[in-house]
Tab-separated table of C-alpha atoms in Angstrom:
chain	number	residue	atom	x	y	z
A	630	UNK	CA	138.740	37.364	243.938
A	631	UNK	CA	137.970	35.204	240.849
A	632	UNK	CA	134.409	34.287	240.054
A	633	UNK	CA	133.427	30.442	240.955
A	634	UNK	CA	132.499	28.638	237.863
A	635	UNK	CA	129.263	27.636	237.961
A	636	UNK	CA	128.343	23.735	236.345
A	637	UNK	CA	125.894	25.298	233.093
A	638	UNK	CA	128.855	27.474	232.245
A	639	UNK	CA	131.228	24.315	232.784
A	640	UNK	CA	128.883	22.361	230.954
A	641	UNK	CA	129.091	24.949	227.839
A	642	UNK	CA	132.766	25.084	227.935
A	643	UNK	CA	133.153	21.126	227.611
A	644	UNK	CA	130.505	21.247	224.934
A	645	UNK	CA	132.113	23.590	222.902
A	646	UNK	CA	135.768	22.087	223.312
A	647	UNK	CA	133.867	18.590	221.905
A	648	UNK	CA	132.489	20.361	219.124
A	649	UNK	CA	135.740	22.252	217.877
A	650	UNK	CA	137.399	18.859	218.386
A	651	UNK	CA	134.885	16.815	216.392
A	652	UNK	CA	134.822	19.142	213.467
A	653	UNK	CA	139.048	19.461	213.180
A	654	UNK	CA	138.510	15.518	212.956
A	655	UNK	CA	136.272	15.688	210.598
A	656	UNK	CA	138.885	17.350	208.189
A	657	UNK	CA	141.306	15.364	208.566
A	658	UNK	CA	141.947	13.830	205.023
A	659	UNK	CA	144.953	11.109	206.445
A	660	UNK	CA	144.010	8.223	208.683
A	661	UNK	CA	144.265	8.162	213.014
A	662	UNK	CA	146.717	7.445	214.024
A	663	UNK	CA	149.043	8.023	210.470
A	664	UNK	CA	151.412	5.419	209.456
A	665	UNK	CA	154.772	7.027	209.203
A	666	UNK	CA	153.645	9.323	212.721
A	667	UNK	CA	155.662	9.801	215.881
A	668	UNK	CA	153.858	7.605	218.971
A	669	UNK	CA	154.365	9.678	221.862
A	670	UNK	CA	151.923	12.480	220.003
A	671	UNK	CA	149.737	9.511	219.477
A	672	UNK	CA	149.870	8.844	223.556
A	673	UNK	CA	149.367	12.639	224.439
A	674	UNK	CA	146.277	12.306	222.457
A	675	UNK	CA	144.590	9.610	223.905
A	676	UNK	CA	145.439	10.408	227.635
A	677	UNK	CA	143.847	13.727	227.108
A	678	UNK	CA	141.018	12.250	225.620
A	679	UNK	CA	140.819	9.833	228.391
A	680	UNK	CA	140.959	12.200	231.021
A	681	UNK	CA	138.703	14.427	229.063
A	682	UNK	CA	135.939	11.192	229.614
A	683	UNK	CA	136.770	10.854	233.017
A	684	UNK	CA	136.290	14.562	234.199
A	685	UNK	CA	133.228	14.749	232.326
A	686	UNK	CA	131.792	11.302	233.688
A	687	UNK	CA	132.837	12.628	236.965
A	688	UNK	CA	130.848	16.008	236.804
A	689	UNK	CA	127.887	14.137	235.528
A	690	UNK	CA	128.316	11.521	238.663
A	691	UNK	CA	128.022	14.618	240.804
A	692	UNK	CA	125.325	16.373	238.801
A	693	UNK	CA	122.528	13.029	239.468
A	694	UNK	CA	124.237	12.965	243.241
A	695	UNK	CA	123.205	16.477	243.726
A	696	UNK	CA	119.560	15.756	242.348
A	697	UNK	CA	119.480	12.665	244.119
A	698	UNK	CA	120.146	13.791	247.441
A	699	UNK	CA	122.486	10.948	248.055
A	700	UNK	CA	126.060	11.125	248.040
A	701	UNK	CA	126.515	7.936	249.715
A	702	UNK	CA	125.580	5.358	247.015
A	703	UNK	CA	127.915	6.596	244.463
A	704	UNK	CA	131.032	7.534	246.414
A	705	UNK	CA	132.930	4.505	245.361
A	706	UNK	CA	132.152	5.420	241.634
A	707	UNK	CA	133.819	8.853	242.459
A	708	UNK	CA	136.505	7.663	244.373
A	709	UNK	CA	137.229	5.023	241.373
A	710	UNK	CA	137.074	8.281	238.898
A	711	UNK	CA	139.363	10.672	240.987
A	712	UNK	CA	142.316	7.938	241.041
A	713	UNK	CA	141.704	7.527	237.538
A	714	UNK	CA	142.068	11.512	236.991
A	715	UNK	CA	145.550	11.663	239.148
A	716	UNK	CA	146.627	8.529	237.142
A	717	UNK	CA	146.308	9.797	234.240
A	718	UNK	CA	147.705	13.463	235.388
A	719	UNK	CA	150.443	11.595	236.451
A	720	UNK	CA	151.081	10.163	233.121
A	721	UNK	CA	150.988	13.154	231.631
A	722	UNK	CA	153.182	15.601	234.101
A	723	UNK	CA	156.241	12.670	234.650
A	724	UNK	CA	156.026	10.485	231.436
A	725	UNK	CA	155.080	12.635	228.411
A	726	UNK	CA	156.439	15.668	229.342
A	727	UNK	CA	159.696	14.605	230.322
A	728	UNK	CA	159.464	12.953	227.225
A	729	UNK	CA	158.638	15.810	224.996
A	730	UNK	CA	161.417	18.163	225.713
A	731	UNK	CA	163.614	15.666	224.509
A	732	UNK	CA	162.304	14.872	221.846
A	733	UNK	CA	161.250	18.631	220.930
A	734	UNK	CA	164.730	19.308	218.588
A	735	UNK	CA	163.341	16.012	216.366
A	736	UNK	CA	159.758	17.267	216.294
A	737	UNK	CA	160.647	20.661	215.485
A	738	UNK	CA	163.119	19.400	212.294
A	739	UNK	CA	159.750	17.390	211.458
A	740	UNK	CA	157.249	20.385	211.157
A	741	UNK	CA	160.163	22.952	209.843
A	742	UNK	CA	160.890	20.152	206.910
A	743	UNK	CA	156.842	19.720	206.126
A	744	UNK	CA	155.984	23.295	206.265
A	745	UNK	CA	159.307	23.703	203.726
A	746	UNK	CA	157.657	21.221	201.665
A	747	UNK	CA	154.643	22.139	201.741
A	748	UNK	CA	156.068	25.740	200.724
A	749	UNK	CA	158.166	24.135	198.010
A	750	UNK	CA	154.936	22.597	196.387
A	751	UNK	CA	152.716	25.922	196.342
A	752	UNK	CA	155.884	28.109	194.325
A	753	UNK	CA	155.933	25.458	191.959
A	754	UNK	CA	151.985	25.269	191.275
A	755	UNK	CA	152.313	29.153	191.055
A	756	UNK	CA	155.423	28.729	188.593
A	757	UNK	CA	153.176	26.109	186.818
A	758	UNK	CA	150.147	28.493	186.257
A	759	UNK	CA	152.387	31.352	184.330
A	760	UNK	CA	152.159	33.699	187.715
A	761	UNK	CA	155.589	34.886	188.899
A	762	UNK	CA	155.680	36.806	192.402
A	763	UNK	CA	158.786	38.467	193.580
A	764	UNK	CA	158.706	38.759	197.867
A	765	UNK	CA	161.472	40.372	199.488
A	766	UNK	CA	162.017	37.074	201.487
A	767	UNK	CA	162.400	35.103	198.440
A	768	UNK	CA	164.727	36.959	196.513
A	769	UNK	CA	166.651	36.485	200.156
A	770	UNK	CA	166.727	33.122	199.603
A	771	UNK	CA	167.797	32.937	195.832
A	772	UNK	CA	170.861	35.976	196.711
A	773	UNK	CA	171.908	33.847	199.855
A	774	UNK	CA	172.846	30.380	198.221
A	775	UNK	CA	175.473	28.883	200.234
A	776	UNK	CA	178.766	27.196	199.478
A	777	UNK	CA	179.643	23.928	201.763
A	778	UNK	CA	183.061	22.054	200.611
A	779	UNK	CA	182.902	23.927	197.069
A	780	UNK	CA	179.186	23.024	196.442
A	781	UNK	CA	176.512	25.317	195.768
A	782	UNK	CA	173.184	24.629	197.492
A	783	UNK	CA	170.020	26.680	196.625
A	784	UNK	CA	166.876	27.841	198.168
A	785	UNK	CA	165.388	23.830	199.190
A	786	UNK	CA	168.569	22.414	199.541
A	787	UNK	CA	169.600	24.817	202.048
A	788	UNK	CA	166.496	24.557	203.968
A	789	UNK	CA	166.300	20.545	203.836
A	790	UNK	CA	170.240	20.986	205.557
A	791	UNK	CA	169.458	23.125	207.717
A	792	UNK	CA	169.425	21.199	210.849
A	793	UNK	CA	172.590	18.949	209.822
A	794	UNK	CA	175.831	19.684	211.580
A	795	UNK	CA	178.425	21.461	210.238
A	796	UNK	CA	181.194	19.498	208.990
A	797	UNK	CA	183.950	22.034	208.456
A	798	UNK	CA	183.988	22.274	212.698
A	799	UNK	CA	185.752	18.676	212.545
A	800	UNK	CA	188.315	19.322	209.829
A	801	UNK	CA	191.331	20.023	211.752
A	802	UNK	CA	193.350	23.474	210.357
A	803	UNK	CA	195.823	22.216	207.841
A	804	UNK	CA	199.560	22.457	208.395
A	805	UNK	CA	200.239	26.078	206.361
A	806	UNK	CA	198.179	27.858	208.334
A	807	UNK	CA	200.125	26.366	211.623
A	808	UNK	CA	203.410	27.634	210.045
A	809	UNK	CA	201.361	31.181	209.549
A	810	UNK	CA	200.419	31.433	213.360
A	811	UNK	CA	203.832	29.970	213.986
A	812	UNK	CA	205.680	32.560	211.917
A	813	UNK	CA	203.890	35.520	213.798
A	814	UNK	CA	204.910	34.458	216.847
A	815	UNK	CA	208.156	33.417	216.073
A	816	UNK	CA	209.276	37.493	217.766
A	817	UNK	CA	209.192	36.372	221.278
A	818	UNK	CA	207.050	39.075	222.401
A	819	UNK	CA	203.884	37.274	224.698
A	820	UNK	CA	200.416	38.395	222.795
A	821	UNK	CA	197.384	38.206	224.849
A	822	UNK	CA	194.431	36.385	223.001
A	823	UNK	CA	192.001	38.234	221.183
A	824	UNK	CA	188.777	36.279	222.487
A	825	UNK	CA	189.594	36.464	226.501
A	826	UNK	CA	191.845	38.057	228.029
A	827	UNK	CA	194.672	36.129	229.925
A	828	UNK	CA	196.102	37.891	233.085
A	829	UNK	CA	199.751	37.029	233.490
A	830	UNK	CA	200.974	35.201	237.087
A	831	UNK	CA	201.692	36.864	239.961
A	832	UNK	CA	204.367	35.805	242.293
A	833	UNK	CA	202.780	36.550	245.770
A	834	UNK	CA	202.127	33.712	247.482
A	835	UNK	CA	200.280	32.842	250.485
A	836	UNK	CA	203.006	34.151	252.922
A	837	UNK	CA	203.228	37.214	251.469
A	838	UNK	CA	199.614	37.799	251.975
A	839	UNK	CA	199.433	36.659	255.369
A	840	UNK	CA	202.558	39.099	255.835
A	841	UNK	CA	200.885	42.234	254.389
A	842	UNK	CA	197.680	41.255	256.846
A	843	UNK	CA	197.772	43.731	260.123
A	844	UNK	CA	198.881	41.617	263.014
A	845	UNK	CA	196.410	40.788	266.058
A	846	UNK	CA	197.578	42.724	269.188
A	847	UNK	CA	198.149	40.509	271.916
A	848	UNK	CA	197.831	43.609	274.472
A	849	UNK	CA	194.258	44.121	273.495
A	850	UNK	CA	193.379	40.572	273.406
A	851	UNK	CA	195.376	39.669	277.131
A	852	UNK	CA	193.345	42.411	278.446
A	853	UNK	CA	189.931	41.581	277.335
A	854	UNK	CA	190.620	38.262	279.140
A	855	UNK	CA	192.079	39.203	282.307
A	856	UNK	CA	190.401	42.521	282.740
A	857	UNK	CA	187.137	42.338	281.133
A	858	UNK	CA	186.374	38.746	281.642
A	859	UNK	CA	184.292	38.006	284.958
A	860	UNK	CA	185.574	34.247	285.454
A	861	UNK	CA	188.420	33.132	287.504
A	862	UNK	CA	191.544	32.498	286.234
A	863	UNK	CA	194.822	31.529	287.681
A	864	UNK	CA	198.112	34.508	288.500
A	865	UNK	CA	201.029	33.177	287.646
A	866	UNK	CA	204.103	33.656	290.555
A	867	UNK	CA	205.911	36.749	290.660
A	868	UNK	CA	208.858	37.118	288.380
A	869	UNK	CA	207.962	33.738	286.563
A	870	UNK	CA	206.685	35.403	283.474
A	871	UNK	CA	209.573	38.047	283.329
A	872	UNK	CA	212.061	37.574	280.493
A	873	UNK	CA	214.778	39.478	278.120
A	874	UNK	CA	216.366	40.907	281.389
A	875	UNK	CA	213.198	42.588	282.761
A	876	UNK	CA	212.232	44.604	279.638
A	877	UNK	CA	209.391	42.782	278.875
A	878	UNK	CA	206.999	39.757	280.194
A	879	UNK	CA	205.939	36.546	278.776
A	880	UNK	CA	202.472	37.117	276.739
A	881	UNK	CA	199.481	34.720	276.965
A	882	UNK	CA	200.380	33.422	273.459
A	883	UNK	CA	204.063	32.103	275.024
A	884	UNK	CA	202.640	30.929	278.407
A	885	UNK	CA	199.828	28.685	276.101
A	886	UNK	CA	202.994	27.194	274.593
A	887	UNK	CA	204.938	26.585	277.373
A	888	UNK	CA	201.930	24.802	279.003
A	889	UNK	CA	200.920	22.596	275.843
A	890	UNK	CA	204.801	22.136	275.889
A	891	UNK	CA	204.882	21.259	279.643
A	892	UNK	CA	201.568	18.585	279.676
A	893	UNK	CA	202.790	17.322	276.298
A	894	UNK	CA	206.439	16.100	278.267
A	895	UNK	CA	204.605	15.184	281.330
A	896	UNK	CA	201.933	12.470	279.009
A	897	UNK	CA	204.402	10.865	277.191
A	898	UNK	CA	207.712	10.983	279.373
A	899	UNK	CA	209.717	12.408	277.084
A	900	UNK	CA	211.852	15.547	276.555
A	901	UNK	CA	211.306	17.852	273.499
A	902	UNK	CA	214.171	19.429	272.063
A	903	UNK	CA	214.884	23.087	272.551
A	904	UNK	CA	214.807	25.753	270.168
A	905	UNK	CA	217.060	26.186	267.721
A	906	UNK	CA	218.931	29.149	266.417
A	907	UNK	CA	216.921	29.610	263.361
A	908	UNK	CA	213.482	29.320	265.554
A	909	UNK	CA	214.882	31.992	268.169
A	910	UNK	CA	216.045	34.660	265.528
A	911	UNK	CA	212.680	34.159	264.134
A	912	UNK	CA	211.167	34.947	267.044
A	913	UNK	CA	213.705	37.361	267.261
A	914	UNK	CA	212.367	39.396	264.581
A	915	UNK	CA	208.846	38.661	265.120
A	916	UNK	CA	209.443	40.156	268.520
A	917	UNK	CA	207.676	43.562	269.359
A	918	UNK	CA	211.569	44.230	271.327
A	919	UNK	CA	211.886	47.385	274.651
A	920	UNK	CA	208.447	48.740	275.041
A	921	UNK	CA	206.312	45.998	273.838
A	922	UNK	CA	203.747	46.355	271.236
A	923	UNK	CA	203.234	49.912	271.475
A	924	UNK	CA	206.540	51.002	270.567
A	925	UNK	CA	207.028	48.703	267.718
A	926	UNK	CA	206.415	51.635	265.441
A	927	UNK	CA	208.893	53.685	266.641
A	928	UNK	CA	211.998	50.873	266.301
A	929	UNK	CA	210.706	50.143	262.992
A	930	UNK	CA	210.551	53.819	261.959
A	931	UNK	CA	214.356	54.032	263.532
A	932	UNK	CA	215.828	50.739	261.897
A	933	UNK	CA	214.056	51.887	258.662
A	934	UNK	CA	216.061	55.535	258.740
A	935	UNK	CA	219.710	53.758	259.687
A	936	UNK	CA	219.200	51.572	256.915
A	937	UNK	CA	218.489	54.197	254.744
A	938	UNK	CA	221.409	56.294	256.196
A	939	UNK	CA	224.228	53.530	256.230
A	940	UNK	CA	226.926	53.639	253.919
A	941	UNK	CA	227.123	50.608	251.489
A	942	UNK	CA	228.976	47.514	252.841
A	943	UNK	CA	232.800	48.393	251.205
A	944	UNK	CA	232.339	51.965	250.417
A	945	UNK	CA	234.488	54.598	252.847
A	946	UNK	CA	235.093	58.061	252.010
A	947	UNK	CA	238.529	59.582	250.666
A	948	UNK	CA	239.361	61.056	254.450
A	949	UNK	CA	239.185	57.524	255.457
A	950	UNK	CA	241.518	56.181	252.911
A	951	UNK	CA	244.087	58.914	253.384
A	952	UNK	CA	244.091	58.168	256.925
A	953	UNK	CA	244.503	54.788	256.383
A	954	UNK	CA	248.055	53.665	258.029
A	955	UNK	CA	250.833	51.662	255.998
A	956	UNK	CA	251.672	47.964	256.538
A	957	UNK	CA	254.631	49.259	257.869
A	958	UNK	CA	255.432	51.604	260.446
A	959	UNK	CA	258.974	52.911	259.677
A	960	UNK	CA	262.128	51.313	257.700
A	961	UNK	CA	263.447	49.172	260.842
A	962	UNK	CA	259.885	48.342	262.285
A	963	UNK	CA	258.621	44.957	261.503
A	964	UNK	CA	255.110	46.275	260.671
A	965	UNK	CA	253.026	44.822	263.773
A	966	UNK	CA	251.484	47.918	264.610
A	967	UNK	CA	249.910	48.848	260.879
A	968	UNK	CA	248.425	44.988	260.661
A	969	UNK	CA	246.605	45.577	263.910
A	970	UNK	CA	245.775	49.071	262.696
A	971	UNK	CA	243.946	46.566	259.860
A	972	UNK	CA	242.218	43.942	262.042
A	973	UNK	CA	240.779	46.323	264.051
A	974	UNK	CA	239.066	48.499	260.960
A	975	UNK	CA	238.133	45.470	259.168
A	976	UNK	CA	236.396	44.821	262.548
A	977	UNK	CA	234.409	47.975	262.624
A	978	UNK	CA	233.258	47.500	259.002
A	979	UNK	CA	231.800	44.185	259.471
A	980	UNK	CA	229.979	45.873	262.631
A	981	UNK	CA	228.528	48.350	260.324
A	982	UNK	CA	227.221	45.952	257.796
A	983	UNK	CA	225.495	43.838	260.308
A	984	UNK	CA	224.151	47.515	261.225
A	985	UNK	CA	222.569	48.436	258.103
A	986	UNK	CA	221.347	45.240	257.765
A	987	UNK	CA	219.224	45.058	260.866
């Protein structure tokens, strides 16, 4: 724990801190406040001075209380100093601090520019005497004279611009060094930027996403309802929910719809439309087809080994072709019996394709 600070030592700090302050006053050659100064210093000055009075007043109010004995004849004194002390805390936490940050670029230019000056001013008095000093940071300076718009600046000129803005960020680039950059890109060939790398578009899009997501089961969710669930819920009747010729039976997904479907008719007295073609062979091959869910696998794993093992749509083999029978069956036939020969092969092709393409 931190030692409590006792009033003598208080006392002594407060008298010191007066002292120091009197005698850097005392110094001072140029007049308070200076002519040409920046106010808001001026402000920070006085409030701290002010508050310095108060606290001090304050711990002498309580000093003569605690000889006293009395603490009531002075409290509204004390009260009166105390909202003087957050008053003026308050000027100095929300007004000149806020203050000071912004202004602390301007005031830093101000003090870099005098203490350049004032730098300035002692090489020339040692120039002046016949004394010549060579520092490491000097000859710096007189090596590193910079070139802005085809002008030399040296040592003081670069320090008194210092803080300006550089001009050559505005000039826009001329119109030969456009044809340049044009010229080296004239090949075609895309050439990531050098700064931050660019990474070229992808074409998925959200469906393909949600396609490459693993589907919910339905199987695992319709029996965490009905089996695992303690609350009531209604059966539907027997051979109701029993479609696609008995392989299969209506999921809870299909009898939500048909409800929502059902109420939604019976509100508004209407008839929605039924299902198109489209919307039933999408379903179609959404469907998990004979065996449900868990034997979706194995179709897929069979539809994906037929495609792979289908001939091409167009393509039959050279026994095929020599078999194939002549538009005509003799020289006094009429040809009937070759054309059907035709129909029914083109037939069998066209089943094939739709085959390979399931």
């Amino acid at each position: 724990m931190a030692a409590k600070t006792t009033f003598p030592a208080l006392l002594d700090t407060l008298q010191q801190a007066l002292l120091s302050a009197a005698e850097a006053s005392q110094k001072l050659d140029a007049p308070i406040p200076p002519n040409d100064g920046i106010s808001l210093l001026d402000v920070k000055n006085e409030l701290f001075l002010s508050y310095l009075q108060n606290l001090v007043f304050l711990i002498i109010l309580k000093m003569r209380n605690r000889r006293s004995g009395s603490e009531d004849e002075d409290e509204e004194l004390d009260n009166s100093v105390v909202k003087k002390l957050v008053e003026l805390q308050v000027y100095l936490e929300k007004g000149v601090r806020p203050l000071e940050s912004r202004l602390k670029y301007q005031i830093d230019k101000v003090l870099r520019a005098a203490d350049d000056a004032k730098r300035a001013e002692e090489n020339a008095n040692v120039k002046t005497n016949g004394k010549v000093i060579h520092d490491d940071e000097d000859s710096e300076e007189d090596s590193d004279a910079e070139s802005t718009n085809g002008v030399t600046l040296k040592g003081l000129e670069i320090d008194d611009l210092q803080y300006r803005p550089n001009p050559t960020s505005f000039v826009r680039p001329t119109a030969g060094a456009d044809d340049h950059s044009r010229s080296k890109s004239e090949d075609g060939v895309y050439k990531p930027p050098r700064i931050q790398a660019t990474a070229m578009p992808t074409t998925t899009g959200p469906r393909e996403k949600q396609d490459k997501k693993p589907s919910k089961s339905a199987t695992l969710d319709e029996f965490v309802s009905t089996e695992l669930s303690a609350a009531p819920f209604a059966e539907p009747s027997i051979g109701s929910t029993i479609v696609s010729g008995g392989r299969r039976s209506k999921s809870e997904k299909e009898k939500n719809d048909e409800r929502e479907r059902r109420e939604y008719e019976e509100r508004n007295y209407v008839r929605l439309p039924k299902e198109s073609k489209k919307d039933k062979a999408k379903k179609g091959r959404k469907d998990a087809g004979y065996g449900g869910e868990e034997w979706r696998g194995l179709g897929e794993g069979i539809d994906r080994i037929e495609r792979l093992t289908t001939k091409k749509a167009g393509s039959r083999s050279v026994v095929e072709k020599s078999r194939k029978r002549p538009a005509t069956d003799g020289p006094k036939s009429n040809g009937e019996q070759g054309q059907h020969m035709q129909k029914k092969l083109k037939t069998l092709d066209g089943v094939r394709r739709d085959r390979g393409r399931r």
